[in-house]
Short mmCIF file of C-alpha atoms in Angstrom, two decimals:
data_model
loop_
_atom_site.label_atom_id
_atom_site.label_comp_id
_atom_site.label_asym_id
_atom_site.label_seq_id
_atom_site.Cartn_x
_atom_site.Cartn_y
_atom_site.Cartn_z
CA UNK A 1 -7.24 31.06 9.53
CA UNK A 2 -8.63 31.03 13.28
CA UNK A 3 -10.91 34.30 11.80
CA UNK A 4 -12.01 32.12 9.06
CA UNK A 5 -12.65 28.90 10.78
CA UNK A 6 -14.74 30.76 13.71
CA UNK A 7 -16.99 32.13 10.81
CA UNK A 8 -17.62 28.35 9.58
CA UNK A 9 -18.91 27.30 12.91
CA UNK A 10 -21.02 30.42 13.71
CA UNK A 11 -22.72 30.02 10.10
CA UNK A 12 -22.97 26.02 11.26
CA UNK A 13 -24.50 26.48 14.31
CA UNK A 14 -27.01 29.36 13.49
CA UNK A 15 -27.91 26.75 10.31
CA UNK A 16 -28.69 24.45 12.58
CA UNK A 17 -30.14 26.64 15.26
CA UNK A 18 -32.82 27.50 12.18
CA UNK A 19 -33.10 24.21 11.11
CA UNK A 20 -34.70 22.78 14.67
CA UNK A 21 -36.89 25.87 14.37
CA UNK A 22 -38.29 25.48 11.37
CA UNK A 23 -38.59 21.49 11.99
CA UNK A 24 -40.59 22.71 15.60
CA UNK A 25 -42.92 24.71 13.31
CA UNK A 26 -43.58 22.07 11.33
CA UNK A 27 -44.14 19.50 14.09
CA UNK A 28 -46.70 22.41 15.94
CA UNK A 29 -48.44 22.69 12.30
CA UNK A 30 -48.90 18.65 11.91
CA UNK A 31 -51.38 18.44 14.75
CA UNK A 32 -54.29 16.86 13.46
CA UNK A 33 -52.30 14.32 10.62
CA UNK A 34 -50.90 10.94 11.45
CA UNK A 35 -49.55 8.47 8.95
CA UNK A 36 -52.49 8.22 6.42
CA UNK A 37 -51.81 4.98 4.94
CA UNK A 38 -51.33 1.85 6.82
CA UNK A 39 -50.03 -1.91 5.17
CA UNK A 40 -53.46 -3.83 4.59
CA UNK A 41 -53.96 -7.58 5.22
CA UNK A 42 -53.15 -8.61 1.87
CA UNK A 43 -50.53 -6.50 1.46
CA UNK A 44 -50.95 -3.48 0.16
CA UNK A 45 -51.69 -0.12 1.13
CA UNK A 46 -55.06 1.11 2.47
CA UNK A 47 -56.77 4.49 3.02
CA UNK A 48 -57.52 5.66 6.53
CA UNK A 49 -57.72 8.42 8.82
CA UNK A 50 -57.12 10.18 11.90
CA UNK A 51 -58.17 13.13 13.77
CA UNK A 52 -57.63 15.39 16.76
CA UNK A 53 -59.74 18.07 18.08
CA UNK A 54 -58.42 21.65 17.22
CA UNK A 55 -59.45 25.07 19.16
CA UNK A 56 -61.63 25.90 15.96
CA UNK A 57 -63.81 22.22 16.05
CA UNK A 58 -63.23 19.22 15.08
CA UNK A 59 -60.70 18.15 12.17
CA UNK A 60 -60.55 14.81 10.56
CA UNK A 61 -57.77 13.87 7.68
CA UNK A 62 -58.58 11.44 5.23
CA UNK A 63 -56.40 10.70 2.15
CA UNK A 64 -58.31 9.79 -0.97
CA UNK A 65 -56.01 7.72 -3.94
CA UNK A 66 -58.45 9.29 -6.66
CA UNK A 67 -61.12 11.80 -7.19
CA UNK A 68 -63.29 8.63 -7.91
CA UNK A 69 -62.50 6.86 -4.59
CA UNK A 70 -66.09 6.97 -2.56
CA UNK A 71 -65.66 8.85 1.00
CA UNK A 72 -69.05 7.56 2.66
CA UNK A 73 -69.82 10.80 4.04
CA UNK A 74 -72.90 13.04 3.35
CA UNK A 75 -73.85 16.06 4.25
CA UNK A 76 -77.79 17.79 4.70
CA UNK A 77 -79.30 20.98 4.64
CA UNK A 78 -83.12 21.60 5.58
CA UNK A 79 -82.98 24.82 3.79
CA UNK A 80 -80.40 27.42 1.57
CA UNK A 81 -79.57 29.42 4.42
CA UNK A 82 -79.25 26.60 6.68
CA UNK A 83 -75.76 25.30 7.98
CA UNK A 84 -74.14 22.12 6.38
CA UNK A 85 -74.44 19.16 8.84
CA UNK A 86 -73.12 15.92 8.44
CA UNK A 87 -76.03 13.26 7.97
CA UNK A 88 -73.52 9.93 7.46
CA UNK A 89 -70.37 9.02 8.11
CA UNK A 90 -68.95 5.75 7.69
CA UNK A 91 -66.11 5.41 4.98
CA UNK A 92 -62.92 7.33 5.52
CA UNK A 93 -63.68 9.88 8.03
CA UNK A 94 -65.72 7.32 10.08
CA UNK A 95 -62.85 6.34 12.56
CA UNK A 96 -62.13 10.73 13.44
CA UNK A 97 -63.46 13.04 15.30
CA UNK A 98 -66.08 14.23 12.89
CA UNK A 99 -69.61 12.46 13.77
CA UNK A 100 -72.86 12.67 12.42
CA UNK A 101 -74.70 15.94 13.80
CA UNK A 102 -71.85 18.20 13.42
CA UNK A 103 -72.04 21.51 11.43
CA UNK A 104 -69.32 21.62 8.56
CA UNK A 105 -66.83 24.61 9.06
CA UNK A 106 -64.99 24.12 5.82
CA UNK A 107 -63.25 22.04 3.80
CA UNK A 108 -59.47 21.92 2.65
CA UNK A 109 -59.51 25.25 4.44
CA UNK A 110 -62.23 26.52 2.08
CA UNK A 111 -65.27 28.13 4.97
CA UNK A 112 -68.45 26.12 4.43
CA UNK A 113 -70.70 28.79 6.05
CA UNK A 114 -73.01 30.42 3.54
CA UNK A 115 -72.61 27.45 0.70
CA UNK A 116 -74.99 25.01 -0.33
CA UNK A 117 -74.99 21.06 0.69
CA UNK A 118 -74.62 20.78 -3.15
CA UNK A 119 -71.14 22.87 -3.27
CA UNK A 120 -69.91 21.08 -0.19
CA UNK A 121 -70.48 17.55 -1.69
CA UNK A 122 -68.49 18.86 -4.73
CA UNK A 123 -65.50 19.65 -2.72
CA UNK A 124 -64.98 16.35 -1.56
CA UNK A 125 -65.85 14.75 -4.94
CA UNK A 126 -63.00 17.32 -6.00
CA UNK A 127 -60.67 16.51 -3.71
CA UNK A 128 -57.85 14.39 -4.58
CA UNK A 129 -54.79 13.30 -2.02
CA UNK A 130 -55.23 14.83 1.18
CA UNK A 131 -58.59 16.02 2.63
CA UNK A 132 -59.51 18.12 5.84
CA UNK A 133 -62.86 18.68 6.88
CA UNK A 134 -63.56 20.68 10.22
CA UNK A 135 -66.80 19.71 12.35
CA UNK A 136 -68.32 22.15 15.25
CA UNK A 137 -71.38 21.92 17.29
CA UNK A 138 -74.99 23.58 15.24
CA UNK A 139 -75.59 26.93 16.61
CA UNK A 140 -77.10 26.30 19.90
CA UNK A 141 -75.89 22.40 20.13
CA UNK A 142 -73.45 21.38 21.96
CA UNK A 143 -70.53 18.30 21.51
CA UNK A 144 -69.96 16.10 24.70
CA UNK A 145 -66.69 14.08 25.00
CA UNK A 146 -66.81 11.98 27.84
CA UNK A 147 -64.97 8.39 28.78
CA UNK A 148 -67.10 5.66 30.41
CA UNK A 149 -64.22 3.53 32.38
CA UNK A 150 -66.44 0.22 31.74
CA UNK A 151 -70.30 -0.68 30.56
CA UNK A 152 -71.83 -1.07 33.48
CA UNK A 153 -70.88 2.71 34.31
CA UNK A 154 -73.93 4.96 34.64
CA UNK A 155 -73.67 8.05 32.55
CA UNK A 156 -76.57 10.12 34.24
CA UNK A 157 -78.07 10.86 31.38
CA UNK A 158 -81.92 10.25 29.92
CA UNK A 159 -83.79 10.88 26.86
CA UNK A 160 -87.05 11.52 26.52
CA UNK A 161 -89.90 10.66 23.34
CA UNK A 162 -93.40 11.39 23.49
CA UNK A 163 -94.43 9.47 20.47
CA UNK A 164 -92.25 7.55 17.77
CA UNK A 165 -92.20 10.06 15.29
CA UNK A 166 -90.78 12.71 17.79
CA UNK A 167 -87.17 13.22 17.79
CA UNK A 168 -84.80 11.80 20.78
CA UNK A 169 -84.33 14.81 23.21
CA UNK A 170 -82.44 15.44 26.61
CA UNK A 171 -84.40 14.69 29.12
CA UNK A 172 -81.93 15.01 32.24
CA UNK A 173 -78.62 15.91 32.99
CA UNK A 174 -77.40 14.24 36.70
CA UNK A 175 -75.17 16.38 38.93
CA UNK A 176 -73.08 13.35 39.50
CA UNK A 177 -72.90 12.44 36.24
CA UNK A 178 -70.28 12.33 33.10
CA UNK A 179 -72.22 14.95 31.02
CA UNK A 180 -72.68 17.31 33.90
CA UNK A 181 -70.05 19.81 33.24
CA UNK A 182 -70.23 19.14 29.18
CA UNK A 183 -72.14 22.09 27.53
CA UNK A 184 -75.16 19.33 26.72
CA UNK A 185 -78.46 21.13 28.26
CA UNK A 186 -81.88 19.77 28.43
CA UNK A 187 -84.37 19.78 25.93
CA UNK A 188 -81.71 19.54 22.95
CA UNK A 189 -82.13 16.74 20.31
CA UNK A 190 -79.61 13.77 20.37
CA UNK A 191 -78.21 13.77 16.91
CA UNK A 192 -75.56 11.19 16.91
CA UNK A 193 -74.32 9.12 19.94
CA UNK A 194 -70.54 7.46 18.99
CA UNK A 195 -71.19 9.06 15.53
CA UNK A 196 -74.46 6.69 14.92
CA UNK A 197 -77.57 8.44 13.76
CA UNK A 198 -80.33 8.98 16.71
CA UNK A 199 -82.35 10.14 14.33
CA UNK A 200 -85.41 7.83 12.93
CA UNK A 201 -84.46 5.89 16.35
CA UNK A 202 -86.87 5.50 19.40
CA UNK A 203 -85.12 6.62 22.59
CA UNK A 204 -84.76 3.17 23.70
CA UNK A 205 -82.07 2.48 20.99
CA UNK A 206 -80.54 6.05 21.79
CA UNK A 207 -79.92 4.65 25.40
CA UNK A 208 -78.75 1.23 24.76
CA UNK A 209 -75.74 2.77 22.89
CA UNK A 210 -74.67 4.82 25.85
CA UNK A 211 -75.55 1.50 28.08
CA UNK A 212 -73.14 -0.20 25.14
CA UNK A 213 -70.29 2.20 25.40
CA UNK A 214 -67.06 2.06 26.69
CA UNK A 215 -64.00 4.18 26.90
CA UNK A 216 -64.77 7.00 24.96
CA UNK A 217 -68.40 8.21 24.38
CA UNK A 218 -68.86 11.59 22.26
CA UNK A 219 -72.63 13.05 21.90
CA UNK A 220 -73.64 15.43 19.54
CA UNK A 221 -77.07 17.78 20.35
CA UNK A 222 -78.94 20.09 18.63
CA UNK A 223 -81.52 22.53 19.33
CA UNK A 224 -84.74 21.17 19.94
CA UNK A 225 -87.17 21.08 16.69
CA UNK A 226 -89.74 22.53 18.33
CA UNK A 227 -92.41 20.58 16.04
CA UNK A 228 -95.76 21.98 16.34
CA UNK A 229 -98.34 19.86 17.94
CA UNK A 230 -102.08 20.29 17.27
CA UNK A 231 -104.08 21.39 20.66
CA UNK A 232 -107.02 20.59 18.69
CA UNK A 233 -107.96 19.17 14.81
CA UNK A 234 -109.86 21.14 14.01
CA UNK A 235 -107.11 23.81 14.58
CA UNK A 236 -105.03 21.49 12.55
CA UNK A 237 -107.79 21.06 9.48
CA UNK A 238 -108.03 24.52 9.39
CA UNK A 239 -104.56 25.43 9.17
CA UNK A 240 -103.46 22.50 6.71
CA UNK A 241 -107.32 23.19 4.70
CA UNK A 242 -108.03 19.49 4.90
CA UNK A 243 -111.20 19.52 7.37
CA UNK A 244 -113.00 15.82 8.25
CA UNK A 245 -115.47 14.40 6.16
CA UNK A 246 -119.38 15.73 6.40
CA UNK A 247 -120.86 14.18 9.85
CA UNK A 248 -117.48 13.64 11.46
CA UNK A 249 -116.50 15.48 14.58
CA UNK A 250 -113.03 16.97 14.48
CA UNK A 251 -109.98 15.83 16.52
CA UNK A 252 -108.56 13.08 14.07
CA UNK A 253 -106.30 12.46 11.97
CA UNK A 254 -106.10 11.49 8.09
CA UNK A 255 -104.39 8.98 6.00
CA UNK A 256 -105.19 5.84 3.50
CA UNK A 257 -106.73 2.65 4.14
CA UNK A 258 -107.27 -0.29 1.44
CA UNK A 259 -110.56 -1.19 0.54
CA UNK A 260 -112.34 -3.73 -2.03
CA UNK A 261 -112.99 -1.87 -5.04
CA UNK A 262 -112.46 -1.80 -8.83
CA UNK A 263 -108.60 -2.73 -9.25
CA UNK A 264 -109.57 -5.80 -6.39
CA UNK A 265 -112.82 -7.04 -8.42
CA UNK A 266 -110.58 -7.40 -11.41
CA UNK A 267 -108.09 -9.76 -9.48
CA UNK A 268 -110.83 -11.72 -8.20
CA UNK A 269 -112.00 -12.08 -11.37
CA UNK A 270 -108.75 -13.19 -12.35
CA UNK A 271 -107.94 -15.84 -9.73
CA UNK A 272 -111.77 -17.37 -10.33
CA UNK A 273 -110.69 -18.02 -14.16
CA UNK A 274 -107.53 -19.40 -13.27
CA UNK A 275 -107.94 -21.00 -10.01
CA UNK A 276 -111.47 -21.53 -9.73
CA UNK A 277 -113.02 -20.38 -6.12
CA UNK A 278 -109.81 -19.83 -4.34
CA UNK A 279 -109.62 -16.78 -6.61
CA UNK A 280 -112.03 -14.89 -4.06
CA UNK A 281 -109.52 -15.53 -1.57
CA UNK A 282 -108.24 -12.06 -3.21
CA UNK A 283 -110.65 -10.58 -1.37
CA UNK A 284 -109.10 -10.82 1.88
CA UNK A 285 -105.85 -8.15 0.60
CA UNK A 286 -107.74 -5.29 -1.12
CA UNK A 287 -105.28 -4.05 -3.53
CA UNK A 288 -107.10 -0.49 -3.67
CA UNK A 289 -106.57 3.01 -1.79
CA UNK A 290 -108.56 5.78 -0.84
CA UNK A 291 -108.43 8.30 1.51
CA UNK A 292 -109.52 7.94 5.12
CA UNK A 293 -110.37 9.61 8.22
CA UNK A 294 -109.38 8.23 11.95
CA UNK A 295 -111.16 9.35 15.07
CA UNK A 296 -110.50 6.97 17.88
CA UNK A 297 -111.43 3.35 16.34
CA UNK A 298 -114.13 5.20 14.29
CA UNK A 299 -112.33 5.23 10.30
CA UNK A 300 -114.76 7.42 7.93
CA UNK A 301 -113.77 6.87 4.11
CA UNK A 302 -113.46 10.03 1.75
CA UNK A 303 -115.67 8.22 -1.13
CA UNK A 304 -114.72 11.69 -2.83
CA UNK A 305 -111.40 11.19 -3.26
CA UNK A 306 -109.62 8.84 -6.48
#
């Protein structure tokens, strides 16, 4: 009986010996999910998520109720052999550590690399329950994490834009500053600062949400697009085959400008039969286009052009 009864307790105790490993395996493998569903204001459940950084990038967990259920994230890719980078993110995964700028590693464990923005989109339209998507920096980007203890911190940071259609770039990096030992490096574009798109934005905006920041502050760059920029037009004509009109000197630039012609003389027409003479006041917003070219103030029509 003493034989038997020892037996009982040694089973017992290596049962429960494996049963605190196993449950320690599962807590390590839970890393990056929290409860996904929270009581709402009106009460009933909601969808949200939460996120921690893994070694790999950066994971966020979202939990969708139905394949239908709209995630508000997209995805872009210049070209096919391009990576997958996220272009918006504000339903589900807009409150983890995914942000707008990051390359997509994969999805539901499924690699990303090599796929089209197409095939990625269809994974999360897929997806139904639970859904992991991993973020890392572009090849030669870089992700800052940094906290800013209050607003009126400085961050020791600026950006720099020639010209409003240039992208937001890294201008300087202080030594005594919060991005100084992030891997951040001058000259890269600012894709996303607190996961809100920098691109389209003048660097004036770009700074104001740093200035605006508090707590934590996470940056997302790229590498620099390295946009050509004409030394000369007529290096530009003759590379894009568009040279300036007969008599013009090169060095400017072309585009459209509205002008009174047949489509205008018809609405003048119009208003004068209806309205009498404030009809002609038609003339003052020419309703037709044709092609112009700019050099300085100096704009030279292209009366070739339809």
């Amino acid at each position: 009986f003493h034989s038997h009864h020892s037996s009982d307790n040694l089973l017992a105790t290596c049962h429960f010996t494996n049963s605190r490993k196993q449950d320690h395996h599962r807590r390590e493998k839970m890393t990056v999910e929290e409860d996904i569903k929270k009581e709402g204001a009106d009460g009933g459940e909601v969808a949200f998520a939460v996120a921690e950084p893994l070694t790999s990038g950066f994971t966020g967990v979202a939990f969708k109720e139905s394949k239908d259920q709209t995630v508000g994230i997209a995805f872009r890719q210049e070209l096919p052999d391009h990576p997958v980078t996220i272009s918006k993110n504000t339903g589900l995964f807009a409150n983890t550590d995914l942000k707008v700028g990051m390359e997509v590693e994969s999805i539901n464990g499924t690699v990303v690399d090599g796929l089209t923005r197409l095939k990625a989109i269809s994974f999360i339209k897929e997806a139904e329950g639970k859904v992991t998507v991993v973020g890392k920096a572009v090849k030669g980007g870089a992700i800052a994490v940094v906290f800013k203890e209050s607003i009126g911190q400085k961050c020791g940071i600026a950006f720099k834009q020639d010209v409003p259609t240039d992208p937001v770039t890294i201008s300087r990096i202080g030594e005594d500053g919060l991005f100084v030992k992030t891997d951040l490096k001058v000259g890269m574009q600012v894709m996303s600062v607190n996961n809100v798109p920098v691109e389209g934005l003048d660097k004036t905006q770009a700074i104001q949400f740093l200035k605006d920041a508090e707590g934590k502050v996470v940056v997302v760059g790229a590498p620099p697009t390295n946009k050509p920029k004409p030394a000369a037009a007529a290096a530009t004509a003759t590379a894009t085959g568009t040279p300036p009109p007969p008599g013009v000197a090169a060095g400017g630039q072309w585009g459209t400008n509205k002008y009174i012609g047949q489509q205008t003389q018809m609405l003048m027409c119009f208003g004068c039969l209806c309205f009498g003479l404030p009809g002609l006041c038609v003339c003052f917003c020419p309703q037709d286009d044709r092609d112009a070219y700019r050099l300085g103030n100096q704009v030279s029509a292209d009366f070739s052009s339809s």
